Coordinates of C-alpha atoms in Angstrom, one line a residue:
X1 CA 10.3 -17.7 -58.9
X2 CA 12.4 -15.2 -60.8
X3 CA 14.8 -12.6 -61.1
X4 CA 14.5 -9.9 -58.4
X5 CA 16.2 -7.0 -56.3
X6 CA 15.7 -4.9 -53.8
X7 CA 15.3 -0.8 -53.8
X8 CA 15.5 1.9 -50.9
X9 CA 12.8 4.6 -52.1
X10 CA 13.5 7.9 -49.3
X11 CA 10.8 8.7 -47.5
X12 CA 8.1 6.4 -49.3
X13 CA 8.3 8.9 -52.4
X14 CA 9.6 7.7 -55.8
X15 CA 13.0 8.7 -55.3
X16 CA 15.5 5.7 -55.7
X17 CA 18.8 5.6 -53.3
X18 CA 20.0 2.2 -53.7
X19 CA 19.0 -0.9 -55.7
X20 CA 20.8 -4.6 -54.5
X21 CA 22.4 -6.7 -57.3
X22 CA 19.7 -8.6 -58.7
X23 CA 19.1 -12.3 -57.4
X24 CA 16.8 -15.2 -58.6
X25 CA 14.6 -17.5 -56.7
X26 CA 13.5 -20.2 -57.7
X27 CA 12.0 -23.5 -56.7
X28 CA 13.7 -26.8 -56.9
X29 CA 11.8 -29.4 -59.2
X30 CA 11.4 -32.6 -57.1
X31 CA 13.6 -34.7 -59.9
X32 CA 11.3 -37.9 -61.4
X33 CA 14.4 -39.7 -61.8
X34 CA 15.1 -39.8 -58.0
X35 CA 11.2 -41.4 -58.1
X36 CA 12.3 -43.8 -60.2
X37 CA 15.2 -44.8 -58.1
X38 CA 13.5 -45.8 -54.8
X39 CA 12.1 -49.0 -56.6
X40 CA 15.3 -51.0 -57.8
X41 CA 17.4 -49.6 -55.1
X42 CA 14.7 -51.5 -52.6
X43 CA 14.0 -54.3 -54.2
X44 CA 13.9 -56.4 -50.9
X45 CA 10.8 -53.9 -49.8
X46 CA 7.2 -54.3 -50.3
X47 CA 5.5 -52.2 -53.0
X48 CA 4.0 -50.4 -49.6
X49 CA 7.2 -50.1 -48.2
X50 CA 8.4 -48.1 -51.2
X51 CA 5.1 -46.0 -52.0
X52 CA 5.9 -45.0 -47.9
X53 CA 9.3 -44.3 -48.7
X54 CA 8.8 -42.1 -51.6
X55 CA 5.6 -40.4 -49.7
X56 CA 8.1 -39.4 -47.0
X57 CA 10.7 -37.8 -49.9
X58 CA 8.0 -35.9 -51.0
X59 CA 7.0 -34.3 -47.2
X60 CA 10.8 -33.8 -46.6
X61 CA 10.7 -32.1 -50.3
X62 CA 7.3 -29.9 -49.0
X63 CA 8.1 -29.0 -45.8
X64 CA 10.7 -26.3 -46.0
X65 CA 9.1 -24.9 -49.1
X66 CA 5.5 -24.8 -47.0
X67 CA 7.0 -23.1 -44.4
X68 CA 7.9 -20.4 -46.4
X69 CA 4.7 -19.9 -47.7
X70 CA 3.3 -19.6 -44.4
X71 CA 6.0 -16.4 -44.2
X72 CA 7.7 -19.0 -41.5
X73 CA 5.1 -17.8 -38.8
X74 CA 5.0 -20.5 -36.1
X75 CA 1.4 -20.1 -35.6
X76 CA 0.3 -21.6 -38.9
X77 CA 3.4 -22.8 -40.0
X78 CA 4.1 -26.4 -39.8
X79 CA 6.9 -27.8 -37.8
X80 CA 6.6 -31.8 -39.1
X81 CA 4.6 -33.2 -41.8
X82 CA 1.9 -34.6 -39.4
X83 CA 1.4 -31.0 -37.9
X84 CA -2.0 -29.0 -39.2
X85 CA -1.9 -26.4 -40.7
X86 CA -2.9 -22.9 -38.6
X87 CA -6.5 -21.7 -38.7
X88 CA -5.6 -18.7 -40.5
X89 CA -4.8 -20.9 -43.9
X90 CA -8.5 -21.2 -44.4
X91 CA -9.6 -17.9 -43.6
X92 CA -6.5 -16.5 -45.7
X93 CA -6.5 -17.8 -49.2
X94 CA -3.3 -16.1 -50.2
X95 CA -1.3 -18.9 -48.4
X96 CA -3.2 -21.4 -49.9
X97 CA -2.3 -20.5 -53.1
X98 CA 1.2 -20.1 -53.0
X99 CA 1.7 -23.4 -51.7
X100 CA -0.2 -24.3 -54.7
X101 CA 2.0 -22.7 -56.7
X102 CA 5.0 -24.2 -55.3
X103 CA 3.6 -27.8 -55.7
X104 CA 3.2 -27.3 -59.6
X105 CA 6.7 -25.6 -59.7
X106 CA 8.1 -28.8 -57.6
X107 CA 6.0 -31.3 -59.0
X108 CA 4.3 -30.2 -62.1
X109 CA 0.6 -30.7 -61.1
X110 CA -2.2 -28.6 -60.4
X111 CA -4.5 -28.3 -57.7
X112 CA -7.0 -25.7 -56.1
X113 CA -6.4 -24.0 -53.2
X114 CA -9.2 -26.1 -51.8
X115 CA -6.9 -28.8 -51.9
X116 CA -4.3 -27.2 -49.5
X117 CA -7.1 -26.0 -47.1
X118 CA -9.2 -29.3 -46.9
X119 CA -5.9 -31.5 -46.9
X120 CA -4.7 -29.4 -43.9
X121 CA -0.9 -30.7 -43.3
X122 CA 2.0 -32.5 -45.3
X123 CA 1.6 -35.5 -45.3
X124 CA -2.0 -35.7 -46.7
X125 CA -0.8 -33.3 -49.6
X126 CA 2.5 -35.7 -49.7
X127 CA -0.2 -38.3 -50.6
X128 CA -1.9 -36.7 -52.9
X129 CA 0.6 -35.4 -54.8
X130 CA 1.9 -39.6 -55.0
X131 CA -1.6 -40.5 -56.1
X132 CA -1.7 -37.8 -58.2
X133 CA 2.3 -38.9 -60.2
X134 CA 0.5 -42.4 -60.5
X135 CA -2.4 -41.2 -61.8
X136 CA -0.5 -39.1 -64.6
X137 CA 2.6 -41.4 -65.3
X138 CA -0.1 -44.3 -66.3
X139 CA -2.2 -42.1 -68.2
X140 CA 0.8 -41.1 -70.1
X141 CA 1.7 -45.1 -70.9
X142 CA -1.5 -45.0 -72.8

């Protein structure tokens, strides 16, 4: 995330010849609120039933934002949330840790590459990332 822009050095020297207007990236934070709304809106749904709901928000939340991680390559890129991740993930750690990154910009927690590479798709690191909220939102009652 952050401010950026693009410049044309000639002939890989240090010469400048153009610079872009300057644009921002940034990762969307996966809004708590919109967490908190799955429960009343569903009343008439299991507490299962929800947690599954709110697990698949979070893997439609991840997936684009994995993808670009991977640099969108199709051959370790993910297509769907139950799709593995490529081989090259665990041999590259650099992927890894950008999806790491994203996850504490989305979601605001922190995990180790490790995580990323033993989890190996979506929807276990959609999981985790649930268990994770849990884990942090009681922990804050206290």
């Amino acid at each position: 995330t952050g401010v950026f822009e693009f410049r044309y050095h000639h002939n890989g020297m240090h010469n400048v010849l153009a610079i872009s207007e300057p644009f921002e990236i940034q990762i969307s934070r996966f809004s708590e609120d919109d967490l908190d709304l799955v429960e009343p809106m569903n009343q008439s749904l299991s507490a299962s039933q929800n947690e599954d709901m709110i697990r698949k928000a979070i893997e439609r939340a991840l997936l684009p934002v994995v993808g670009n991680c991977f640099d969108r390559d199709p051959n370790i890129a993910p297509s769907t949330a139950q799709e593995t991740f490529g081989g090259l993930v665990e041999r590259d750690g650099k992927y890894a840790r950008r999806v790491v990154y994203a996850i504490q910009q989305m979601f605001g927690i922190e995990f180790a590459p490790q995580v990323v590479k033993a989890d190996g798709k979506i929807e276990n690191l959609a999981w985790r990332i649930w268990e994770a909220k849990k884990v942090l939102v009681s922990l804050s009652s206290l």
